[in-house]
PDB file of C-alpha atoms in Angstrom:
ATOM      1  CA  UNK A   1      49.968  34.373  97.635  1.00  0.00           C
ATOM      2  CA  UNK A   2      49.270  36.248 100.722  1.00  0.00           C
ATOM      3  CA  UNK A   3      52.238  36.137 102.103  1.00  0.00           C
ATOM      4  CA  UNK A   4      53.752  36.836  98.223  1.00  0.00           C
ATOM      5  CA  UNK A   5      51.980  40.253  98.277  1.00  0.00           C
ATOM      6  CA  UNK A   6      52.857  41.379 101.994  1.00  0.00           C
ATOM      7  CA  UNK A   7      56.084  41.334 100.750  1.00  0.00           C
ATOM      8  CA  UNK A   8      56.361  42.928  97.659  1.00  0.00           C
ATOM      9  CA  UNK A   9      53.889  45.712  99.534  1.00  0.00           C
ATOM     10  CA  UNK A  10      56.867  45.734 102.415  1.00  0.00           C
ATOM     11  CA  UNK A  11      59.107  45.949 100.063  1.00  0.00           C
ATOM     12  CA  UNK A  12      57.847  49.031  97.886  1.00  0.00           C
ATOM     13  CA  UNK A  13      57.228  51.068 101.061  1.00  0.00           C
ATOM     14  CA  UNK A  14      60.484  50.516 102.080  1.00  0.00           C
ATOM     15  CA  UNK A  15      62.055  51.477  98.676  1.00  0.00           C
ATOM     16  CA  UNK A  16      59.502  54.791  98.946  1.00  0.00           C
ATOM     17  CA  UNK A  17      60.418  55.741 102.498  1.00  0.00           C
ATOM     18  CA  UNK A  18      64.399  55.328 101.790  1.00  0.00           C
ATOM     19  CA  UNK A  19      63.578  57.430  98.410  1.00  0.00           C
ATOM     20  CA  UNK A  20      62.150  60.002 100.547  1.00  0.00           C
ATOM     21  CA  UNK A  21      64.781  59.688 103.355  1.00  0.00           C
ATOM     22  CA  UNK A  22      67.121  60.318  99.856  1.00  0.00           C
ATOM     23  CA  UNK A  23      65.183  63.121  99.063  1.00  0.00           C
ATOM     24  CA  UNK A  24      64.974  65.137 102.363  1.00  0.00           C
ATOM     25  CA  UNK A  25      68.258  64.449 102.841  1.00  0.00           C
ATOM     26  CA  UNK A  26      69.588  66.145  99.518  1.00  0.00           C
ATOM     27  CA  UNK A  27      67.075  68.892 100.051  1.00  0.00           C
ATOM     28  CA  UNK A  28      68.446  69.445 103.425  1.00  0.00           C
ATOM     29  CA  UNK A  29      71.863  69.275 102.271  1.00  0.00           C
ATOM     30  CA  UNK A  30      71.104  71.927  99.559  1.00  0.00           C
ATOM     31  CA  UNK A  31      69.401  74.345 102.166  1.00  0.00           C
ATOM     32  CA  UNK A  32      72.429  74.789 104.160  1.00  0.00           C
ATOM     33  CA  UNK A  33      76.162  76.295 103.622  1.00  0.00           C
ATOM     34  CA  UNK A  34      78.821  76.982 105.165  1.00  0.00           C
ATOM     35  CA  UNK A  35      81.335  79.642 106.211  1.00  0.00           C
ATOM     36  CA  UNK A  36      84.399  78.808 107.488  1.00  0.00           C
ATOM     37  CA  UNK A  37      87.128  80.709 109.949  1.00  0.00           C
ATOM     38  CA  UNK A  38      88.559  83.760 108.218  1.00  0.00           C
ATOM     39  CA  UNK A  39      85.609  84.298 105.569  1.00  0.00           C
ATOM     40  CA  UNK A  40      82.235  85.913 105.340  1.00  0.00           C
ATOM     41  CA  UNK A  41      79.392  85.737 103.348  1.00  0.00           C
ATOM     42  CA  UNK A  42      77.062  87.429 101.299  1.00  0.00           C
ATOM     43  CA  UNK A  43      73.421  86.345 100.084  1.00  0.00           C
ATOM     44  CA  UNK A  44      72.127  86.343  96.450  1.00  0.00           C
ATOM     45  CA  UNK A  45      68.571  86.462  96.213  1.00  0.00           C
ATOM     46  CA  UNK A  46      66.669  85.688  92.973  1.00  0.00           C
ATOM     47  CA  UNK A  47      63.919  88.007  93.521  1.00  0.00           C
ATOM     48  CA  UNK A  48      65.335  91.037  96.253  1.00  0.00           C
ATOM     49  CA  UNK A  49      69.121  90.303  94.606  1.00  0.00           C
ATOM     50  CA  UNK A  50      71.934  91.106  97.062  1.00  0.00           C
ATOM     51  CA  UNK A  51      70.584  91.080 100.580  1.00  0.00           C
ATOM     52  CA  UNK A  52      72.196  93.897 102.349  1.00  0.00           C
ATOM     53  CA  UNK A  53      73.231  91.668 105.350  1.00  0.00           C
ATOM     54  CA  UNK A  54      76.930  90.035 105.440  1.00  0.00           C
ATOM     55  CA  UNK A  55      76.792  86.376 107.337  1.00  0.00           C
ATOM     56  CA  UNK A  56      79.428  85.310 109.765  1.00  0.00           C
ATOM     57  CA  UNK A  57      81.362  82.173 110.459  1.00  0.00           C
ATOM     58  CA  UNK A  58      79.193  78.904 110.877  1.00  0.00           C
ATOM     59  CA  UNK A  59      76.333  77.014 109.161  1.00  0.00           C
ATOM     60  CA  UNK A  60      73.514  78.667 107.514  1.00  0.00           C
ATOM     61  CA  UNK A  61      69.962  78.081 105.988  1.00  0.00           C
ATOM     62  CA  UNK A  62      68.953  79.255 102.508  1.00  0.00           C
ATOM     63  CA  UNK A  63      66.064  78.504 100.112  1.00  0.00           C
ATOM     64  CA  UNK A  64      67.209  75.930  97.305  1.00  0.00           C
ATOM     65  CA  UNK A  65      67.268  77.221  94.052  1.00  0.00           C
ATOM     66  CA  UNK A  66      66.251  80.800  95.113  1.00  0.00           C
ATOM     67  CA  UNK A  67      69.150  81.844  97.350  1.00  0.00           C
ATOM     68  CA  UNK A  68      72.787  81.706  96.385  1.00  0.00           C
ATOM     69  CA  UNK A  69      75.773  82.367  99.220  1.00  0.00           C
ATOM     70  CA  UNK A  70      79.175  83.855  97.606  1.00  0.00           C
ATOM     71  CA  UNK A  71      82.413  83.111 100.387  1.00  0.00           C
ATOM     72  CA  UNK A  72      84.758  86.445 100.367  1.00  0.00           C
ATOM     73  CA  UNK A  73      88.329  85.500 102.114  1.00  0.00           C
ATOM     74  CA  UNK A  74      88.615  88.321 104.653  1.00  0.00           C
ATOM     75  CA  UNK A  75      91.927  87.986 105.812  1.00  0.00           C
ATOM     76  CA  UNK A  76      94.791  90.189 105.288  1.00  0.00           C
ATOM     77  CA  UNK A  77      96.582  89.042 101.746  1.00  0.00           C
ATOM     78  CA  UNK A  78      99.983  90.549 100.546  1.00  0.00           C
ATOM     79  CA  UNK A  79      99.956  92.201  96.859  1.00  0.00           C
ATOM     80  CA  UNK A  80     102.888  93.226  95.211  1.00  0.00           C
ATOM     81  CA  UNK A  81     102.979  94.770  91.708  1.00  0.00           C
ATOM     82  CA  UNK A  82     105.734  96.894  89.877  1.00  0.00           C
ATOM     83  CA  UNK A  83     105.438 100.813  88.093  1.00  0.00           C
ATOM     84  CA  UNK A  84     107.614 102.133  85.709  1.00  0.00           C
ATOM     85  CA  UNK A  85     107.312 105.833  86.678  1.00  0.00           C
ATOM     86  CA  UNK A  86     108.975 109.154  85.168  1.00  0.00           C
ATOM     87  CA  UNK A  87     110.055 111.954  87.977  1.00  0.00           C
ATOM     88  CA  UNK A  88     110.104 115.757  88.175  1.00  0.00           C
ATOM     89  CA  UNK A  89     113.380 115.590  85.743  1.00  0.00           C
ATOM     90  CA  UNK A  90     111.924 113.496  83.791  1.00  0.00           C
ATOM     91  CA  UNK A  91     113.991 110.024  84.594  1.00  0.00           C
ATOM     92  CA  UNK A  92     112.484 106.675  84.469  1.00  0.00           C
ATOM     93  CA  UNK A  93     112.357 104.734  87.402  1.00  0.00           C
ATOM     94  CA  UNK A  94     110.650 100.865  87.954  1.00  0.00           C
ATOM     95  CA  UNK A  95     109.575 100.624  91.667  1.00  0.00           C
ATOM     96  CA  UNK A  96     108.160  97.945  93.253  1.00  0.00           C
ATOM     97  CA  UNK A  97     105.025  98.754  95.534  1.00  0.00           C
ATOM     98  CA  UNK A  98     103.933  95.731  98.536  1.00  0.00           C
ATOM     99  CA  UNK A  99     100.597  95.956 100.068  1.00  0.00           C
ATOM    100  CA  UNK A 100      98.872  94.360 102.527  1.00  0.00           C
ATOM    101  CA  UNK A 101      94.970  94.314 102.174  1.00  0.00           C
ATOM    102  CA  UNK A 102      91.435  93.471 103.059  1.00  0.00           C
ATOM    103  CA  UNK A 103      88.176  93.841 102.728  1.00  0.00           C
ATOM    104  CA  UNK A 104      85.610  95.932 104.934  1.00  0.00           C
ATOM    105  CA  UNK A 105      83.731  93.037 106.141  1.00  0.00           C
ATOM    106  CA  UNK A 106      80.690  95.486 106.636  1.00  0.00           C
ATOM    107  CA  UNK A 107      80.734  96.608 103.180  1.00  0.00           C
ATOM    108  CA  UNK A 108      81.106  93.028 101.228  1.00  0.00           C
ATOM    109  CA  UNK A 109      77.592  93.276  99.512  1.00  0.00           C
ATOM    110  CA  UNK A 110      78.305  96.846  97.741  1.00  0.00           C
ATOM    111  CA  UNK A 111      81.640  94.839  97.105  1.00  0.00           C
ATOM    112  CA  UNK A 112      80.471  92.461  95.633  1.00  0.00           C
ATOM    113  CA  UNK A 113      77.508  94.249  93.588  1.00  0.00           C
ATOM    114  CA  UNK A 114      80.150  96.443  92.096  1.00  0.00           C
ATOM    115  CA  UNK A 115      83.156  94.237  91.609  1.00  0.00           C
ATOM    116  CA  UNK A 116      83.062  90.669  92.191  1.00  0.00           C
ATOM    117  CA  UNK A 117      84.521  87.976  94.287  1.00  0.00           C
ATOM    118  CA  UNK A 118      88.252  89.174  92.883  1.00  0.00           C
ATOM    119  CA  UNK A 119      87.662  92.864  93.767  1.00  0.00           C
ATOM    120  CA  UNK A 120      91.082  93.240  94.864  1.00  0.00           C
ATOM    121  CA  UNK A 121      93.146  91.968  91.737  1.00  0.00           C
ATOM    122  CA  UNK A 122      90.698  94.709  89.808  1.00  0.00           C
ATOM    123  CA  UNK A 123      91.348  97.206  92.280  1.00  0.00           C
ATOM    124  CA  UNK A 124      95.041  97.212  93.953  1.00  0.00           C
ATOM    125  CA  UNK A 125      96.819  97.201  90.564  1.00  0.00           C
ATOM    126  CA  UNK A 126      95.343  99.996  89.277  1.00  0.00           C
ATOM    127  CA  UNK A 127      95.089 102.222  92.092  1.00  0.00           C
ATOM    128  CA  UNK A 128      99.011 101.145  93.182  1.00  0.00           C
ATOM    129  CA  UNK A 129      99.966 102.414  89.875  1.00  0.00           C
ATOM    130  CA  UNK A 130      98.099 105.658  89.755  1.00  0.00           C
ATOM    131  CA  UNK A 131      99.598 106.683  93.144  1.00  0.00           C
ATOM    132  CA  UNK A 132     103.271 105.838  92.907  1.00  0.00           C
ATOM    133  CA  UNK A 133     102.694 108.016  89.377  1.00  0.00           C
ATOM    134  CA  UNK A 134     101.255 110.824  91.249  1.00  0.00           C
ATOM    135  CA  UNK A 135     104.234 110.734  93.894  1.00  0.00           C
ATOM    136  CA  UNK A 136     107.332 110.273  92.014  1.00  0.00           C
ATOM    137  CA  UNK A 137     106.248 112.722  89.910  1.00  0.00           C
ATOM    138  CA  UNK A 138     106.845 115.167  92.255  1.00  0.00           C
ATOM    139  CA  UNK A 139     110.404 114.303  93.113  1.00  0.00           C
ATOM    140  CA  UNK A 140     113.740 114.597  91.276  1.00  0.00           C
ATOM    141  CA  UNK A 141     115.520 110.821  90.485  1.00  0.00           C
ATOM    142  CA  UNK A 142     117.897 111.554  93.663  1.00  0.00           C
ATOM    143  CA  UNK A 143     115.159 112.438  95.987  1.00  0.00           C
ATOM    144  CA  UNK A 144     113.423 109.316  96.130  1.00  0.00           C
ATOM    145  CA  UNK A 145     116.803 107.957  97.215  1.00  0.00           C
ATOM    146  CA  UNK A 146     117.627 110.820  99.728  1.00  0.00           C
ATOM    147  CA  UNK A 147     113.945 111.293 101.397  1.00  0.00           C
ATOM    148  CA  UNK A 148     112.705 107.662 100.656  1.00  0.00           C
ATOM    149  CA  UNK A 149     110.436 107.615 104.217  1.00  0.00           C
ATOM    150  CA  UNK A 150     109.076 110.780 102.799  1.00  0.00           C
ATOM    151  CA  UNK A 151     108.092 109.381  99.757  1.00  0.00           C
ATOM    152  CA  UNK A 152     106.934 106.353 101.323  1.00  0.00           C
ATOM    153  CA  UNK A 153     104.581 108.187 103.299  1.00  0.00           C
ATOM    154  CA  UNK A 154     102.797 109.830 100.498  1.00  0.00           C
ATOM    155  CA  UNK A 155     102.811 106.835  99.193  1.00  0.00           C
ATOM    156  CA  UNK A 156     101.260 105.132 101.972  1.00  0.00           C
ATOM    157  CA  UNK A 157      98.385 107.826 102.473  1.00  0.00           C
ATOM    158  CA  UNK A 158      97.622 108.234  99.216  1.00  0.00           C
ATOM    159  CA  UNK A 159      97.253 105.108  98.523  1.00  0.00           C
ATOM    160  CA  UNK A 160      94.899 103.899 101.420  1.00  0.00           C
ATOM    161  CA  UNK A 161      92.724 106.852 100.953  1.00  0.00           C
ATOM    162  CA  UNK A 162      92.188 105.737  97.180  1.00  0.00           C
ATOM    163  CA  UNK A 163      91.199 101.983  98.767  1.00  0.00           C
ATOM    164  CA  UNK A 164      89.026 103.401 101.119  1.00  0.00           C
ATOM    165  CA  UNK A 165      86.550 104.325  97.765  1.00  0.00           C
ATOM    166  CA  UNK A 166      86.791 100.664  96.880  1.00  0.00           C
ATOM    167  CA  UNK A 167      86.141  99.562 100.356  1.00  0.00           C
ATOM    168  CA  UNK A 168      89.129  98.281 100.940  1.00  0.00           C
ATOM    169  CA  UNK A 169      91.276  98.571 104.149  1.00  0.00           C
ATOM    170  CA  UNK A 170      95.300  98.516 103.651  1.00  0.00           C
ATOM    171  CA  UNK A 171      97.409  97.241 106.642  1.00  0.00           C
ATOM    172  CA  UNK A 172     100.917  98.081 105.125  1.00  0.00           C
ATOM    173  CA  UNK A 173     102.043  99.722 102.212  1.00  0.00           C
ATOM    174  CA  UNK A 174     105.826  99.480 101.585  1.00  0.00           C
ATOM    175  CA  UNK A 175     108.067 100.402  98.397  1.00  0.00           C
ATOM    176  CA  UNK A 176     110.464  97.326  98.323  1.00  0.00           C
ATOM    177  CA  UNK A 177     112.146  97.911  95.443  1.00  0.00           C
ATOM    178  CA  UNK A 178     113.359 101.128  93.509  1.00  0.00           C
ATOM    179  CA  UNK A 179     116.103 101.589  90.749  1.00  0.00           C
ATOM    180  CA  UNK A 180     116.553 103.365  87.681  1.00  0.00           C
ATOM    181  CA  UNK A 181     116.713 103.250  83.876  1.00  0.00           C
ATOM    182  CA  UNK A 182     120.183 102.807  82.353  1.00  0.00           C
ATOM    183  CA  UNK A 183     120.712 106.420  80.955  1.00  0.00           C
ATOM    184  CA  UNK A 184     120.839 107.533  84.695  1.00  0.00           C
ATOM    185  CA  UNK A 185     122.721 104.923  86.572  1.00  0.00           C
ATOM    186  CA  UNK A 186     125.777 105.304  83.622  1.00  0.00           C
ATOM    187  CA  UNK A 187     125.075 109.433  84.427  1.00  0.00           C
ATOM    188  CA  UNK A 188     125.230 108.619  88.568  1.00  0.00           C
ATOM    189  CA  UNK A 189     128.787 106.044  87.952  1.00  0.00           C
ATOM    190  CA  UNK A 190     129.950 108.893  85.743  1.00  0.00           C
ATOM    191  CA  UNK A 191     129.295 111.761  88.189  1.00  0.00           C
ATOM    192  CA  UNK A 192     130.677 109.604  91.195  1.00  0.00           C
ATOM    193  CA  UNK A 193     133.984 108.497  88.947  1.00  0.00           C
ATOM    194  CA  UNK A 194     134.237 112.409  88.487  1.00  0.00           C
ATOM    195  CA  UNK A 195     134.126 113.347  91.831  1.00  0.00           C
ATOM    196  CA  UNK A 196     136.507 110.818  93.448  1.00  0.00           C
ATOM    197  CA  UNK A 197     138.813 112.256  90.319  1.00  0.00           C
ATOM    198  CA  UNK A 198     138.090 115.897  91.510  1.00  0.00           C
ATOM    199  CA  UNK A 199     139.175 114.847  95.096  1.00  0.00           C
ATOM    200  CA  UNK A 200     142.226 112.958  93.775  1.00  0.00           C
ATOM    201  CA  UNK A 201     143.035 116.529  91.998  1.00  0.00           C
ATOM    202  CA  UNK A 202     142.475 117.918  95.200  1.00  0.00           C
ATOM    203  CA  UNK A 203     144.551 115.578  97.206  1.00  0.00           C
ATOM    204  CA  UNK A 204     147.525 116.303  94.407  1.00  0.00           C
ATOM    205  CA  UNK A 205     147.528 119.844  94.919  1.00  0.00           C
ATOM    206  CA  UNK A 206     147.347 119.691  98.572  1.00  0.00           C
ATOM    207  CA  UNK A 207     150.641 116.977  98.520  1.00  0.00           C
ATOM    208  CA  UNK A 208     152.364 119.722  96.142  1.00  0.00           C
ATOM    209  CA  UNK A 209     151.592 122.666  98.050  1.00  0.00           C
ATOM    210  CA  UNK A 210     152.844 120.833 101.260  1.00  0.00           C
ATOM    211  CA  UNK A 211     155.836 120.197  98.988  1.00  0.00           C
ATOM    212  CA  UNK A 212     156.263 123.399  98.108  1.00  0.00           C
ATOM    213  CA  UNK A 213     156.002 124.661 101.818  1.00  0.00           C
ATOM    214  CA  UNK A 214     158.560 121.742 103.301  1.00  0.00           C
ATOM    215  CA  UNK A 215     161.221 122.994 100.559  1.00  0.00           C
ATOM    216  CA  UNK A 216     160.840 126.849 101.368  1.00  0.00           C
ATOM    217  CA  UNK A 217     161.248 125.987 105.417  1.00  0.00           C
ATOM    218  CA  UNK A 218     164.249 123.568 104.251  1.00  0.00           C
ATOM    219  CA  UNK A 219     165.785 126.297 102.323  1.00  0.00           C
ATOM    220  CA  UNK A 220     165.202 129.059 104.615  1.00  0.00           C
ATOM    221  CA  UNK A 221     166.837 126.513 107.298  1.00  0.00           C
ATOM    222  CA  UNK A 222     170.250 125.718 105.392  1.00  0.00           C
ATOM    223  CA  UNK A 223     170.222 129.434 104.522  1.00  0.00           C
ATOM    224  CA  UNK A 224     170.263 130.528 108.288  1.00  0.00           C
ATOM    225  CA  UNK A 225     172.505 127.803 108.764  1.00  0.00           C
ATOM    226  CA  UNK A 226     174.935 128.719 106.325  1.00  0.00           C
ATOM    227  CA  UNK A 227     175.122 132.228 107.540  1.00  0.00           C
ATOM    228  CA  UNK A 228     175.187 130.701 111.578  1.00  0.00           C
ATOM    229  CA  UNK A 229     177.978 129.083 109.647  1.00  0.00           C
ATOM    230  CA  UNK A 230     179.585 132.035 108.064  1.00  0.00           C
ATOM    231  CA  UNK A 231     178.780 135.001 111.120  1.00  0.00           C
ATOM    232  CA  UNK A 232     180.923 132.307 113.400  1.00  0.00           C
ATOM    233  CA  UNK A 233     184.064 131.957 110.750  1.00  0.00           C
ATOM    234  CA  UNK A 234     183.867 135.504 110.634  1.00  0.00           C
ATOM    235  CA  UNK A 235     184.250 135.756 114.128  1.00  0.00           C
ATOM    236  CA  UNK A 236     186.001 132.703 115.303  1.00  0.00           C
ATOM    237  CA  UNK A 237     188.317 131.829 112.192  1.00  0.00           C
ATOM    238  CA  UNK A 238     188.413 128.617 110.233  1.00  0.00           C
ATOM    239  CA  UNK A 239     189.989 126.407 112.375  1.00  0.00           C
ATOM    240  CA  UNK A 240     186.670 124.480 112.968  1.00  0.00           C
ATOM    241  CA  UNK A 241     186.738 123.951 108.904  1.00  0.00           C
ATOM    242  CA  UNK A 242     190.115 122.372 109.219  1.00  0.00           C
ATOM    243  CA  UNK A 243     189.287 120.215 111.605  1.00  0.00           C
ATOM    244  CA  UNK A 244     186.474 118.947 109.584  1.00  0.00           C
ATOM    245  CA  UNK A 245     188.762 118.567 106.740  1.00  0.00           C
ATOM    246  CA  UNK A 246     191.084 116.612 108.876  1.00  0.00           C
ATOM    247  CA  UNK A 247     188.386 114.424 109.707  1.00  0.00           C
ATOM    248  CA  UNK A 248     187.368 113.450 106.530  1.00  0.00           C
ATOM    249  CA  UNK A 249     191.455 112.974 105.279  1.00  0.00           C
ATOM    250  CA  UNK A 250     191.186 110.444 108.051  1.00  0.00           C
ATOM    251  CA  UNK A 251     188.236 108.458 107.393  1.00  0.00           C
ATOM    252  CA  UNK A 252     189.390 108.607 103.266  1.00  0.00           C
ATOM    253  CA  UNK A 253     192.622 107.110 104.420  1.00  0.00           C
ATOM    254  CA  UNK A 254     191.294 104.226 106.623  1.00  0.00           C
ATOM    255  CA  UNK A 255     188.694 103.370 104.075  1.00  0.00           C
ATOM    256  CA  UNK A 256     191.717 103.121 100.715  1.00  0.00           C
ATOM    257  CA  UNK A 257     193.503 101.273 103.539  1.00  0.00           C
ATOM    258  CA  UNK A 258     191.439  98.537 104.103  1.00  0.00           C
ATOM    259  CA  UNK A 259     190.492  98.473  99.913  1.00  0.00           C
ATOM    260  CA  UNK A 260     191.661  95.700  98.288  1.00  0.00           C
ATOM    261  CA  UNK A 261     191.865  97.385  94.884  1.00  0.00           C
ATOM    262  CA  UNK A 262     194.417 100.358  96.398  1.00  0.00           C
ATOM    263  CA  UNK A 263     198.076  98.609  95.713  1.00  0.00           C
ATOM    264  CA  UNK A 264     200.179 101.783  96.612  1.00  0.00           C
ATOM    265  CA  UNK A 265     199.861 105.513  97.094  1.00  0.00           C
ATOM    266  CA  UNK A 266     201.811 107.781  95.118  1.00  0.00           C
ATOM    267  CA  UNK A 267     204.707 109.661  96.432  1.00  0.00           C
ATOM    268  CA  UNK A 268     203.564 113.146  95.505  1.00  0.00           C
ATOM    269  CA  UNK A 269     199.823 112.738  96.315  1.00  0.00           C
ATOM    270  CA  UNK A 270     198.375 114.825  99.245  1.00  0.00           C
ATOM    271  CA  UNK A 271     196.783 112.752 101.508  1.00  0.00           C
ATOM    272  CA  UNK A 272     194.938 115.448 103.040  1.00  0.00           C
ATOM    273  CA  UNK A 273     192.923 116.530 100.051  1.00  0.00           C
ATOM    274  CA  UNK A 274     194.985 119.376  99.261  1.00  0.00           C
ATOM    275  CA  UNK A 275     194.475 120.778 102.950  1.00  0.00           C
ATOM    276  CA  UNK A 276     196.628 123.855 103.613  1.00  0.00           C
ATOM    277  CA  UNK A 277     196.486 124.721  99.802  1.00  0.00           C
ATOM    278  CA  UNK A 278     197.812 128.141 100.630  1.00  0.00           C
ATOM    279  CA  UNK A 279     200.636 126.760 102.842  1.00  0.00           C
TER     280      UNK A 279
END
């Protein structure tokens, strides 16, 4: 019986001290947390709320129960969201705005108090939109395509000023995207249709007016040649006309020679075209 009761006694205090071993150890895995590379945390308190303090990378104590940690990703994420926006004429134009963000690590408990773990899909949206708003509307539809860096700029410095209220820090802001409503693109391929038909115009009057210029210079030519022509008869005679004539009798007769369709020559025709008509 003795030896009955030892055991049962061994046993108990063994079920008791690996109870308490249980115990500790879930109470000791409850008072600690953990904050891995690339985040930071920030310290609920039931009774003094958010404690003013954010925590860095490693392992951390906290009182079960009474202390809650909340893990903010602090590295650099890429947003990207889209504005349909109306210019200084009054066109509509759908840009697309990318941004690449973070938080202020020293500022995560205000952040937090104030917006939450998703503080930047409540903020960057919003604030994107506002901005491009503000800046297009100071432009005409073909301005954002001829000073683009310009507008990207304003942009750009608008929009991180307008984080910096929120506490949060932009890397890069970039407009990737940018095109307009239908109205205006048919207006743009109309005006550009126009033009290349104005300079088509213009090429056509240029051609005819070249034209015109090639035939004055031709006819002033064959009329200084025709009176080179006639202030050398004039002088010199017309024997240089006969030859020519002669010329041409003999090239007419060589070529009704060799013809296969010429079967004889009349008697009475002139074979020299009627040269000498006065003889």
């Amino acid at each position: 019986m003795g030896s009955s009761q030892a055991a049962v006694s061994f046993l108990t205090n063994l079920a008791r001290a690996a109870f308490g071993l249980g115990a500790a150890a879930t109470a000791l895995n409850a008072s600690l947390y953990t904050v891995d590379g690339g985040q930071r945390a920030v310290l609920f308190d039931r009774f003094r709320g958010v404690i003013d303090t954010t925590i860095g990378e490693g392992t951390h104590f906290l009182i079960p129960w009474l202390q809650k940690p909340y893990i903010f990703d602090i590295r650099t994420r890429p947003h990207t969201f889209s504005s349909i926006s109306g210019t200084k004429d009054l066109q509509m134009v759908n840009l697309t705005l990318r941004v690449l963000s973070h938080p202020d690590v020293n500022k995560l408990p205000q952040i937090y108090q104030r917006l939450g773990l998703e503080y930047d899909e409540k903020v960057l949206p919003s604030i994107g939109n506002e901005v491009l708003k503000a800046v297009v509307a100071q432009f005409n539809a073909d301005q954002l395509l001829t000073e683009r860096p310009h507008v990207s700029a304003l942009v750009r410095d608008s929009l991180i000023k307008r984080a910096k209220d929120f506490n949060i820090l932009l890397e890069d802001v970039a407009i990737t995207h940018l095109s307009y409503g239908v109205e205006f693109s048919r207006a743009v391929e109309q005006k550009q249709v126009a033009q290349q038909e104005a300079e088509r115009s213009k090429f056509i009057v240029m051609k005819a007016d070249q034209e015109r210029r090639a035939a004055i210079i031709r006819a002033e030519g064959e009329s200084e040649a025709a009176k080179m022509i006639s202030d050398a008869t004039a002088k010199a005679g017309t024997g240089l006309i006969e030859l020519r004539k002669i010329e041409a009798s003999r090239e007419n007769a060589a070529t009704m020679a060799r013809s296969p369709n010429v079967l004889y020559l009349p008697g009475g025709a002139n074979m020299l075209m009627g040269m000498n008509q006065s003889r």
